[in-house]
Coordinates of C-alpha atoms in Angstrom, one line a residue:
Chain N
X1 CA -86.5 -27.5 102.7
X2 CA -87.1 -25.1 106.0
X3 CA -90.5 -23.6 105.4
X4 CA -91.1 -20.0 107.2
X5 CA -94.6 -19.7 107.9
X6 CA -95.8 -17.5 110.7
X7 CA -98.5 -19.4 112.8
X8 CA -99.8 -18.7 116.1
X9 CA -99.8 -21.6 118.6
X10 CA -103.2 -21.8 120.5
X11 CA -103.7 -22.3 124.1
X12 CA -105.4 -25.9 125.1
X13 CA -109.2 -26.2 124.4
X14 CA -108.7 -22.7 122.3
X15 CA -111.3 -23.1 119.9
X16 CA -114.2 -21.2 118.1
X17 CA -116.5 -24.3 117.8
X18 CA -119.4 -24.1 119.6
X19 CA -120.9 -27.3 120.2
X20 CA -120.0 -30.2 122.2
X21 CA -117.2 -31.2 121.4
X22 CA -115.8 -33.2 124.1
X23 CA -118.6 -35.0 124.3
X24 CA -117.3 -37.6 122.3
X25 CA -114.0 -37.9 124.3
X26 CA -115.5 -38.2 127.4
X27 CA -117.2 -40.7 126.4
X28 CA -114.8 -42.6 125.0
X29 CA -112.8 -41.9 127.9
X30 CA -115.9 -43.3 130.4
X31 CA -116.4 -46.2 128.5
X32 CA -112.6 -47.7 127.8
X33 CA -111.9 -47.0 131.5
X34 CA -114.6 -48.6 132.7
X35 CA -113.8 -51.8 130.7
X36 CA -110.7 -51.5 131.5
X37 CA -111.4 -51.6 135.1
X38 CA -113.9 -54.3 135.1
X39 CA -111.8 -56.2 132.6
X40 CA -109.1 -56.2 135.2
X41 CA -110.7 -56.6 138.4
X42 CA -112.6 -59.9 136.3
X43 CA -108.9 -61.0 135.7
X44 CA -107.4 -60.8 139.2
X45 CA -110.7 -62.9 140.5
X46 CA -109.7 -66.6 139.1
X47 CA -113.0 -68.0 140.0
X48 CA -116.3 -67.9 138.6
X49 CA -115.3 -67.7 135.2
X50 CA -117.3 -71.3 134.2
X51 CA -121.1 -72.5 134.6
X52 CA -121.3 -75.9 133.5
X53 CA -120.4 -75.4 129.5
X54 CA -120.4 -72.3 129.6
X55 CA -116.4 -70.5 129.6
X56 CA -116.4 -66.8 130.1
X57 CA -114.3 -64.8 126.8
X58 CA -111.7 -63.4 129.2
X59 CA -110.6 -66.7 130.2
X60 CA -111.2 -68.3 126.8
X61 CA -108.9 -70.5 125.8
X62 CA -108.2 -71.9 129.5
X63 CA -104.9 -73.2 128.9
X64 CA -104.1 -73.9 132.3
X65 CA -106.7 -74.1 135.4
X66 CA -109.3 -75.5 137.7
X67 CA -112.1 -75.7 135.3
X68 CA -113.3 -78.7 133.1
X69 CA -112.5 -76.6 130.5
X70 CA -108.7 -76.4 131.1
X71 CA -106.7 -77.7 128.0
X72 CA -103.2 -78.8 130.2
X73 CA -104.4 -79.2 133.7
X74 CA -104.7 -76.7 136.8
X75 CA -101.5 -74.0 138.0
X76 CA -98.4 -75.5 136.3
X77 CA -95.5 -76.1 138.4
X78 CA -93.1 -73.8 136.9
X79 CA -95.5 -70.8 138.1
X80 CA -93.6 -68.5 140.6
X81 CA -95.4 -68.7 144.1
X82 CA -94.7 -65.0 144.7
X83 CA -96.7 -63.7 141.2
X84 CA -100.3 -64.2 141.8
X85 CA -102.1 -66.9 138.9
X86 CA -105.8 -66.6 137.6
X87 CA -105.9 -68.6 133.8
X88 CA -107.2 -65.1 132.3
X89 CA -103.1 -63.8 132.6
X90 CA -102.3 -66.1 130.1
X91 CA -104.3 -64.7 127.2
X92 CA -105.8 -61.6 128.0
X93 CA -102.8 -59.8 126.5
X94 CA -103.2 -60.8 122.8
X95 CA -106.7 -59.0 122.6
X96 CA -105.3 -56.3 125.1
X97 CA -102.9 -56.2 122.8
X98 CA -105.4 -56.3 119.6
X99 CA -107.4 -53.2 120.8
X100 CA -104.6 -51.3 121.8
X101 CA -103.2 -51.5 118.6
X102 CA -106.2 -51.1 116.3
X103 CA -106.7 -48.0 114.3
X104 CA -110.0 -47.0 115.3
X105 CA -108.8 -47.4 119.2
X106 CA -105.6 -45.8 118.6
X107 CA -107.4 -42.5 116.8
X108 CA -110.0 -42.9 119.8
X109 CA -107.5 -42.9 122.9
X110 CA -105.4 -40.5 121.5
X111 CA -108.0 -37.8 121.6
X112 CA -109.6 -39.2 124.7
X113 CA -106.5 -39.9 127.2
X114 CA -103.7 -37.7 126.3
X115 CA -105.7 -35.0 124.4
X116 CA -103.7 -35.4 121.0
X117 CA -105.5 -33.3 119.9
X118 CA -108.8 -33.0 122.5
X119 CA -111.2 -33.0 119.6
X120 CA -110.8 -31.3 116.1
X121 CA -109.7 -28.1 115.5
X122 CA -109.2 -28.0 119.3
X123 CA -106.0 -26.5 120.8
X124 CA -103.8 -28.9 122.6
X125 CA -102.2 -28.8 125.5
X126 CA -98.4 -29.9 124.7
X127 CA -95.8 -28.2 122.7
X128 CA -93.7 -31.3 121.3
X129 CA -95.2 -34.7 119.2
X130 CA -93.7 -37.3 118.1
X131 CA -96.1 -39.1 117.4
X132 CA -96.0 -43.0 116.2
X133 CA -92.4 -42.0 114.6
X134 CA -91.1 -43.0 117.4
X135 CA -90.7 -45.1 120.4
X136 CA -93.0 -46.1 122.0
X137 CA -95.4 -45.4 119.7
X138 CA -93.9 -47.2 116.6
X139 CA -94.9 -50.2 118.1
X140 CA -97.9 -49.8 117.2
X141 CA -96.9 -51.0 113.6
X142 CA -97.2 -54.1 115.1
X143 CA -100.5 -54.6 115.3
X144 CA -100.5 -57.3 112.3
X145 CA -99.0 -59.6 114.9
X146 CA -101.8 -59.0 117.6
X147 CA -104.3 -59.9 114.8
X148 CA -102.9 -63.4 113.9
X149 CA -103.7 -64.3 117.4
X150 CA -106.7 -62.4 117.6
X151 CA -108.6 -64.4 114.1
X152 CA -107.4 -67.7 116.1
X153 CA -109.1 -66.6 119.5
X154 CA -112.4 -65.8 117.7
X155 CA -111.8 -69.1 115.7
X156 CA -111.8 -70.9 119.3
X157 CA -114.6 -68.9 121.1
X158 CA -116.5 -69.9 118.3
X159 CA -115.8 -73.5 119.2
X160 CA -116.8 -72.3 123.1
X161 CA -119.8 -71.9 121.3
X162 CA -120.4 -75.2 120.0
X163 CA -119.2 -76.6 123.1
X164 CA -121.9 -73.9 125.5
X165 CA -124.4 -76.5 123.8
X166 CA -123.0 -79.8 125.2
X167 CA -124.8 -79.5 128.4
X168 CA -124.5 -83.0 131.1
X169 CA -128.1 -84.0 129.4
X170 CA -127.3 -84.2 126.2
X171 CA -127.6 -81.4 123.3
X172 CA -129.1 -77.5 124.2
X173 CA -129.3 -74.3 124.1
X174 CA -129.6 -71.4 126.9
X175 CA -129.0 -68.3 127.4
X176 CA -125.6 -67.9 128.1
X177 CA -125.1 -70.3 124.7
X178 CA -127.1 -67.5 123.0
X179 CA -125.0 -64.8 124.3
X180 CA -121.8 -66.2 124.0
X181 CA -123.2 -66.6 120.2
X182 CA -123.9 -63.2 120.1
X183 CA -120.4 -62.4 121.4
X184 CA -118.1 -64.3 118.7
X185 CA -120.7 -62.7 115.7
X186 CA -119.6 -59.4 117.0
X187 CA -115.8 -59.9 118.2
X188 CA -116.0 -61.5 113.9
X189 CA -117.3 -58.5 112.9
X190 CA -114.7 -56.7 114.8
X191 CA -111.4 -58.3 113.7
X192 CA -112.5 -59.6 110.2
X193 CA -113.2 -55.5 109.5
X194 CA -109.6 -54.8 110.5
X195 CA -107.5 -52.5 109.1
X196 CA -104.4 -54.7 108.8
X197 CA -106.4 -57.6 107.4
X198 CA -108.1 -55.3 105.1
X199 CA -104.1 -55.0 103.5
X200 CA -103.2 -58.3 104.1
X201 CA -105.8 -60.1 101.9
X202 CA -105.4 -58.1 98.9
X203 CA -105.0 -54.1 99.9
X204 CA -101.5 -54.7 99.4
X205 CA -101.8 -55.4 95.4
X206 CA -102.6 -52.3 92.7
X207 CA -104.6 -55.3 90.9
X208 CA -106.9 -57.6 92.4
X209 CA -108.9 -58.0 88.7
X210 CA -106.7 -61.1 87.9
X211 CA -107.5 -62.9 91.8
X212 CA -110.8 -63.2 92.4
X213 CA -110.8 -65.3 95.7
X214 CA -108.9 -62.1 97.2
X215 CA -110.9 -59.4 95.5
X216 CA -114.3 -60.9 97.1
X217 CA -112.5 -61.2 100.2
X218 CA -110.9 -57.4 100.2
X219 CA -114.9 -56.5 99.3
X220 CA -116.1 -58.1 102.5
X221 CA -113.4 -57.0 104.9
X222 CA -113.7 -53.5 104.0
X223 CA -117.5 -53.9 104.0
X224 CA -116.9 -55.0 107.9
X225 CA -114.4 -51.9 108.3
X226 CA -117.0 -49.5 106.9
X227 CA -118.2 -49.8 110.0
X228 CA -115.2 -50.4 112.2
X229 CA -115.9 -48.2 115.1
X230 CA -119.2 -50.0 115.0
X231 CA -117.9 -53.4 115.4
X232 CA -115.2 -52.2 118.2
X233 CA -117.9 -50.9 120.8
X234 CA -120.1 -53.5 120.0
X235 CA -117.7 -56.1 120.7
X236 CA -116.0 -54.7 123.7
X237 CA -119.7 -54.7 125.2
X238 CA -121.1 -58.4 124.2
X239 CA -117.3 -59.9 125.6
X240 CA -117.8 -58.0 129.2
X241 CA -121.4 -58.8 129.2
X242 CA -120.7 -62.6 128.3
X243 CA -117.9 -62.3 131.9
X244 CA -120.7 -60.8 133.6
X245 CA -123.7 -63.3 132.8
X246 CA -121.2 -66.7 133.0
X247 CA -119.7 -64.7 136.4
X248 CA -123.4 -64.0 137.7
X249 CA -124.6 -67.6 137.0
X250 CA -121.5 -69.2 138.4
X251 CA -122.3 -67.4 141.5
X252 CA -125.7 -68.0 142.0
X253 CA -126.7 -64.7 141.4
X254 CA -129.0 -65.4 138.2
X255 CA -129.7 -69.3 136.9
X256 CA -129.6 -69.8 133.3
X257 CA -132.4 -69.8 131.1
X258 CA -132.6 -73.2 129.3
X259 CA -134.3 -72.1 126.2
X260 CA -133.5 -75.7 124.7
Chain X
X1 CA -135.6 -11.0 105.5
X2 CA -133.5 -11.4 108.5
X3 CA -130.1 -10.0 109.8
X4 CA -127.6 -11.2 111.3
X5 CA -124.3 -11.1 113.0
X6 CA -120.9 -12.0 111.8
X7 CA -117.6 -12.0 113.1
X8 CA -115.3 -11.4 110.6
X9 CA -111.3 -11.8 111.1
X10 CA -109.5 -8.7 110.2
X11 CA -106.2 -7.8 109.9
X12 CA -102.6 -8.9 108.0
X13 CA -100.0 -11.2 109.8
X14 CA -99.0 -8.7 112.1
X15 CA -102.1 -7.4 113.4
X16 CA -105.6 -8.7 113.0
X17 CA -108.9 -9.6 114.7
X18 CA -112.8 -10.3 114.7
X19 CA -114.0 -7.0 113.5
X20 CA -118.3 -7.5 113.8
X21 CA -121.0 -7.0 110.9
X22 CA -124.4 -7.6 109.9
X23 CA -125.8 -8.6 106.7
X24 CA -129.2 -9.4 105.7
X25 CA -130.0 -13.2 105.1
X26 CA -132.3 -14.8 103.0
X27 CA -133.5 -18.3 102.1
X28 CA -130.5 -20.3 101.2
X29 CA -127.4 -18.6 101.1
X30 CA -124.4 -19.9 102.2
X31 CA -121.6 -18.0 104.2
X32 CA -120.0 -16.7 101.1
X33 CA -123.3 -14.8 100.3
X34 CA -122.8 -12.8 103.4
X35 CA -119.2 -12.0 102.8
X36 CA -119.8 -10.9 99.4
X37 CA -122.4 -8.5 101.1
X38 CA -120.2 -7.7 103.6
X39 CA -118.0 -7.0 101.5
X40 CA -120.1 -4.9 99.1
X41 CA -121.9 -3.1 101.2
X42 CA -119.5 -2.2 104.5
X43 CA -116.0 -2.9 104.0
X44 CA -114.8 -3.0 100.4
X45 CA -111.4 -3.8 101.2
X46 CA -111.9 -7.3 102.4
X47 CA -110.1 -9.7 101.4
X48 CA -111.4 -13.6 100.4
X49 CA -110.7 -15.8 97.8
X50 CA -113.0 -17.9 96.0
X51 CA -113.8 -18.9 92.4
X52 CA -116.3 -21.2 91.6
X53 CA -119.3 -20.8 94.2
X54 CA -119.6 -24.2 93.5
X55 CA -117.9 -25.9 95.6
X56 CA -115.5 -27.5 93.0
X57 CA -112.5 -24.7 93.0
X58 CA -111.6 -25.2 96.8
X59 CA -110.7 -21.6 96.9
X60 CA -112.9 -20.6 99.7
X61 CA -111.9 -22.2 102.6
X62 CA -112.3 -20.6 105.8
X63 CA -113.8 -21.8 109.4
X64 CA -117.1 -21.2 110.1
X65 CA -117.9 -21.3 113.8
X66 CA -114.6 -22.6 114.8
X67 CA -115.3 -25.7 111.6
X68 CA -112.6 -25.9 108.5
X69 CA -115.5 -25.6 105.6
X70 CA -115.9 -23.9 102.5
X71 CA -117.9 -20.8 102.5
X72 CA -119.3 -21.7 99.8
X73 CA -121.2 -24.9 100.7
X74 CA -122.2 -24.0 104.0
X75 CA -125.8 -22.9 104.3
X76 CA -126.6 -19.9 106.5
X77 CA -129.4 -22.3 107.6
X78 CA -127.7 -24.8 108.9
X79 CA -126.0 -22.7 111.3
X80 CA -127.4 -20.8 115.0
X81 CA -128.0 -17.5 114.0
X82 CA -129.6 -16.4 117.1
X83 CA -125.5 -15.9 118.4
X84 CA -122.6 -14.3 115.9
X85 CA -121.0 -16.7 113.2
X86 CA -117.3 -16.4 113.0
X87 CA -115.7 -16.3 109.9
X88 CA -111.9 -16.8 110.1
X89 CA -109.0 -17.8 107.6
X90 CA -107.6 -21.4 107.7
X91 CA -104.6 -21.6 110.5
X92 CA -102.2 -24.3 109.3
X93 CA -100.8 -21.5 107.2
X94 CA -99.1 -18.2 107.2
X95 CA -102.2 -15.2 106.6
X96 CA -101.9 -12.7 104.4
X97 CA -104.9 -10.7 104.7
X98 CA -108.1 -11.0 106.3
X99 CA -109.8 -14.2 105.1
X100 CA -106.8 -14.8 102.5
X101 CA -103.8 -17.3 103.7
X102 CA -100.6 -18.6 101.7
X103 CA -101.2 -22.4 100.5
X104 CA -98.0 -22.2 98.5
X105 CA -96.5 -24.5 101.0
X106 CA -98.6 -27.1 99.5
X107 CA -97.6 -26.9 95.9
X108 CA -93.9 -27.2 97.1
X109 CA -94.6 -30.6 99.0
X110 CA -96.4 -31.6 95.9
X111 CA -93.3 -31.5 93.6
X112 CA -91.5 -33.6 95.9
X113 CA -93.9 -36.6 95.5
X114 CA -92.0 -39.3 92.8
X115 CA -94.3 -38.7 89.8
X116 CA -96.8 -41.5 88.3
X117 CA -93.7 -43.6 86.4
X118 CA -95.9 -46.5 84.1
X119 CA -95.0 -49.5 83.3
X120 CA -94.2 -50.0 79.2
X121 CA -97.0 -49.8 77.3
X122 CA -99.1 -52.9 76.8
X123 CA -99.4 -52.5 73.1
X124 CA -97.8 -51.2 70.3
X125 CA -99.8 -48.0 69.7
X126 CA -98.2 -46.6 73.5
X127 CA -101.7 -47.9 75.4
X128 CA -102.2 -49.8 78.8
X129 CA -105.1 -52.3 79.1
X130 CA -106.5 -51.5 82.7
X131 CA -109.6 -53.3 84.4
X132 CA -112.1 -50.7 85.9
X133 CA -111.8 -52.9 89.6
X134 CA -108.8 -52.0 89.7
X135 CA -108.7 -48.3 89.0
X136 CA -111.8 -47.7 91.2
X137 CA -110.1 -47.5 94.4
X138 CA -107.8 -44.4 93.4
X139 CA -110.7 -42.7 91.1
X140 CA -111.9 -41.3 94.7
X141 CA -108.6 -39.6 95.6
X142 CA -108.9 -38.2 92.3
X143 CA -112.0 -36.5 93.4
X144 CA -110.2 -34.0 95.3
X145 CA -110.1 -30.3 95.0
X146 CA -107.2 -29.1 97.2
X147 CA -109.3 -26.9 99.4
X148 CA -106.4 -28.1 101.9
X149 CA -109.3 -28.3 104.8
X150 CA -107.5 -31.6 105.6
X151 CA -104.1 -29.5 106.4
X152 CA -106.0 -27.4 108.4
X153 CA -107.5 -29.5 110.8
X154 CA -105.0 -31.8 111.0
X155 CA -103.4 -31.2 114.5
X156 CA -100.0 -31.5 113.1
X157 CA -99.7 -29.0 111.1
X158 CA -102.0 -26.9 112.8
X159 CA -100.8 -27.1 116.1
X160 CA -97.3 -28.7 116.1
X161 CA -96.4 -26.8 112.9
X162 CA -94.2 -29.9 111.4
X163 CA -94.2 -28.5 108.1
X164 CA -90.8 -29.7 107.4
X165 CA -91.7 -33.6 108.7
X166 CA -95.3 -34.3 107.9
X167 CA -96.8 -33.9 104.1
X168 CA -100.0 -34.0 105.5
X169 CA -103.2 -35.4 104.5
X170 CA -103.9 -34.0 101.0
X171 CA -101.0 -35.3 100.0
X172 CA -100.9 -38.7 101.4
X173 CA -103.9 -38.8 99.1
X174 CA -101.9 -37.7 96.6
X175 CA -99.4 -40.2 97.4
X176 CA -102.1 -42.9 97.7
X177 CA -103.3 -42.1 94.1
X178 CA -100.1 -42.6 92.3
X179 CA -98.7 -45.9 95.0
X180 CA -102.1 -47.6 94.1
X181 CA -102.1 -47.5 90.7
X182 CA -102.0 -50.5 88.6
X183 CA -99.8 -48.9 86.2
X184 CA -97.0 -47.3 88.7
X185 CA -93.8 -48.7 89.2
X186 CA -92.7 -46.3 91.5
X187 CA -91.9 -47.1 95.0
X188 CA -92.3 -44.2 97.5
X189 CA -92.7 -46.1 100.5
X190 CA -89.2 -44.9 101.8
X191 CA -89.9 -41.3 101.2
X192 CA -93.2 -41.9 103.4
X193 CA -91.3 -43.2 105.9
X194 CA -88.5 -40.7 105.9
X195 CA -89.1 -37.4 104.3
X196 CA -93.1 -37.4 104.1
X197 CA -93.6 -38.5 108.1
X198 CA -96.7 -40.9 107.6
X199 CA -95.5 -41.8 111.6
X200 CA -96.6 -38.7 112.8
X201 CA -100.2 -39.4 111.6
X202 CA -102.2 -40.2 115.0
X203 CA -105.6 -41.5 112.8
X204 CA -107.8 -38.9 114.2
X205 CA -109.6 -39.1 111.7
X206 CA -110.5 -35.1 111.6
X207 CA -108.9 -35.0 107.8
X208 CA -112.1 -37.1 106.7
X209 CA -114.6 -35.5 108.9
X210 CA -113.7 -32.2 107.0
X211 CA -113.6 -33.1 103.5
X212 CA -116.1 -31.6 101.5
X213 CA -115.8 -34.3 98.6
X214 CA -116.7 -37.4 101.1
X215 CA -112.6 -39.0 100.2
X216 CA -112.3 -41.5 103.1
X217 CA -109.3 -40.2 103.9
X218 CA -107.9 -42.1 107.0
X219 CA -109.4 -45.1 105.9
X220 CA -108.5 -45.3 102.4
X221 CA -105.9 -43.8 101.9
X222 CA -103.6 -42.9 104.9
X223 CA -103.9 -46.2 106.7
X224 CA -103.2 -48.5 103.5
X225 CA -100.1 -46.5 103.3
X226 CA -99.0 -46.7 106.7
X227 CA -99.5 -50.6 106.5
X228 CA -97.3 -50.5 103.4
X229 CA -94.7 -48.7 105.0
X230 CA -95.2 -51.5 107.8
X231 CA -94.7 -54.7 104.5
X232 CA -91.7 -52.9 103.7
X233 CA -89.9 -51.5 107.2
X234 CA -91.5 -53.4 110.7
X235 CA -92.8 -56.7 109.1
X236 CA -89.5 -59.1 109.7
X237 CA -91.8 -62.1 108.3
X238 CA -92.4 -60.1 105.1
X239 CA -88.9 -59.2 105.3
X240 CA -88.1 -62.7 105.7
X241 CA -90.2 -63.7 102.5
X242 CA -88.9 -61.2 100.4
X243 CA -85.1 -63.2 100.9
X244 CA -86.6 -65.9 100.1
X245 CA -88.8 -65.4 96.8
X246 CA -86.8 -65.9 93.8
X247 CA -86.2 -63.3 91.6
X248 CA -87.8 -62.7 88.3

């Protein structure tokens, strides 16, 4: 079926609204770039990503590295001398990958870095689309994938957790324990309200009357993703704050507050 | 009681534009009021559908200020009245005249949607036993009133014009209504894929923003789908276990 309709194309920006709407995309577009720019800078540094139990979430798990916290040992041999190392390269790409791939971020950077569309009901500035119907795009059905990895790295910062209270005297509790606390509550929040979790624990089925165990659990994930956007801000600012307070202590810039 | 201004789209396909006019408002009338007055008073010719005043019909949708609503359910004050409020058709489709476009497009996507197909009845006497659980979640698409405000503001079809890709919004509620329902045996996960173009949907989110019933559109019904369409097409481990699971 070829539908005639006669439509008129607007210009980018055309719009008749009157109030601020890029406001929200600007500052979407401030605050993923600036994570994205600390995020990568914290990456590249290697160092002063420990104090004493305390393992920042970018480097979290340390498979390989200096720290005590290193699960295989420091650099492995195999590492090509030419391709700078920092233990952060090994993981950061599964939640890289997790955010870039979520539906709320997707929906978010969309409007905010390539103006598809600018805001609603706001003229755009490109004639063609594809959208995710094609590559590159489609990959972005893979996001499933990103979260398997994602519910085991929360499942292990949690254990950071329990570990940020094993201090050289015994049993306590500071403030980076309390903040790295704060951090896995909100990266849970974040990934158990996901979209593709939401589906895989019972939004696939017409009837979840006859499984109990997976309708309570499709009640509480799409409580979480109620409030997914939420979560997703929330959590991208508690994992850079936990970098910047474990980086600041391991500096000497700030010592931690034993609260315990 | 005060005036005010209005900016009023004039005109057929060919030629048309903002033609201005003043109306006296009162305490609450909503933009429809002032059209009707506009309309009674200074330019009898005008042309708008609506119905029910109510909210219920979806025959009155226009935008307001640049913002896909219906006329009737938006409150004169809730708007700025101090500048002019512009009153045009929706823009995903072809106009006709003045405030009056051609939906029709709609009810031909509609009839290409695979229709509810039930399982066999559950009893003798031709009934299904349902539990309420499980019908809740596509009793809200069923709250929709095809105002098609969704199609409108869906960049799309509103700027990219895919009419003959994308089914849009309304009607992946539509869709969702019928794929969700305990009783349906039908599987148009392919079409949604191929014909319907649930790929092109970028999750802005602007379908749910606009709805005047509340249907959570991306979230509940759009999304779901697309990860469906994932089970069946981009998932090789559910591919994998499909292989492998005996059959009934």
């Amino acid at each position: 079926m070829t539908t005639e309709l006669t439509l008129i194309k607007r210009r980018f920006g055309e719009t008749l609204r009157s109030d601020a709407w890029w406001l929200q995309p600007v500052l979407v577009f401030c605050g993923l770039t600036a994570f994205v720019i600390y995020t990568t800078w914290a990456a590249f540094q290697g160092e002063h990503y420990h104090h004493g139990p305390y393992l920042s979430p970018f480097y979290a798990p340390e498979i390989f590295g200096d720290s005590e916290h290193s699960w295989f040992g420091p650099k492995p041999g195999w590492w090509p001398t030419w391709l700078p190392f920092s233990p952060a390269f090994l993981i950061l790409w599964a939640p890289a990958g997790f955010r870039l791939t979520c539906y709320y971020y997707r929906g978010a950077y969309y409007k905010a870095f390539w103006a598809d569309p600018p805001s609603c009901a706001v003229g755009e500035p490109r004639n063609g689309y594809r959208g995710e119907s094609a590559f590159p795009l489609i990959l972005q059905n893979m996001h499933r994938f990103f979260l398997y990895f994602a519910l085991i790295f929360v499942a292990l910062l949690a254990f950071d957790v329990w570990k940020a209270t094993q201090f050289d005297n015994g049993f306590g509790i500071g403030l980076g324990t309390i903040i790295l606390a704060i951090n896995v509550f909100f990266l849970g929040g974040y990934t158990l309200g996901c979209h593709s979790l939401r589906h895989l624990v019972g939004g696939f089925m017409d009837r979840l009357s006859g499984t109990p165990i997976r309708q309570k659990a499709y009640h509480c994930v799409s409580c979480l993703n109620g409030h997914h956007m939420r979560w997703a801000w929330m959590s991208l600012c508690s994992v850079a704050l936990s970098d910047v307070y474990v980086r600041l202590c391991s500096m000497g810039v700030l010592s931690d507050w034993r609260i315990l | 009681m005060a005036a005010a201004k209005f900016k009023v789209w004039r005109g057929d396909a060919n030629t048309a534009g903002f033609v201005d006019y003043e109306a006296e408002v009162s305490e609450g009338m909503v933009v429809l009021d002032a059209v009707h007055q506009i309309q009674a008073e200074q330019a009898n010719d005008l042309a708008v559908r609506w119905n029910c005043k109510a909210g219920k019909c979806g025959s009155c949708s226009a935008e307001v200020n640049g913002h896909p609503k219906l006329m009737c359910m938006t409150r004169l004050d809730d708007l700025p009245l101090e500048k002019p409020v512009t009153i045009e058709p929706v823009r995903a489709f072809s106009h006709v005249k003045d405030l009056v476009t051609d939906v029709s497009w709609n009810y031909q996507v509609k009839k290409k949607i695979k229709k509810f197909n039930p399982k066999p009845p559950d009893f003798e006497d031709g009934t299904w036993k349902m539990q309420q659980e499980d019908i809740d979640r596509v009793q809200e698409f069923r709250k929709c009133i095809e105002c098609f405000l969704c199609q409108d503001v869906c960049h799309v079809l509103r700027d990219h014009h895919l009419h003959d890709n994308f089914i849009g919004p309304r009607h992946y509620v539509y869709t969702a209504a019928l794929e969700m329902h305990p009783l349906d045996t039908e599987n148009r996960l392919g079409d949604l894929k191929e014909t319907d173009g649930i790929g092109y949907c970028n999750i802005t989110k602007c379908c749910t923003k606009v709805c005047p019933e509340h249907i959570t559109i991306t979230d509940n019904a759009i999304i779901p789908l697309k990860e469906r369409v994932v089970d069946q097409f981009y998932d090789p481990v559910r591919k994998l276990l499909r292989i492998l699971k005996p059959k009934k």
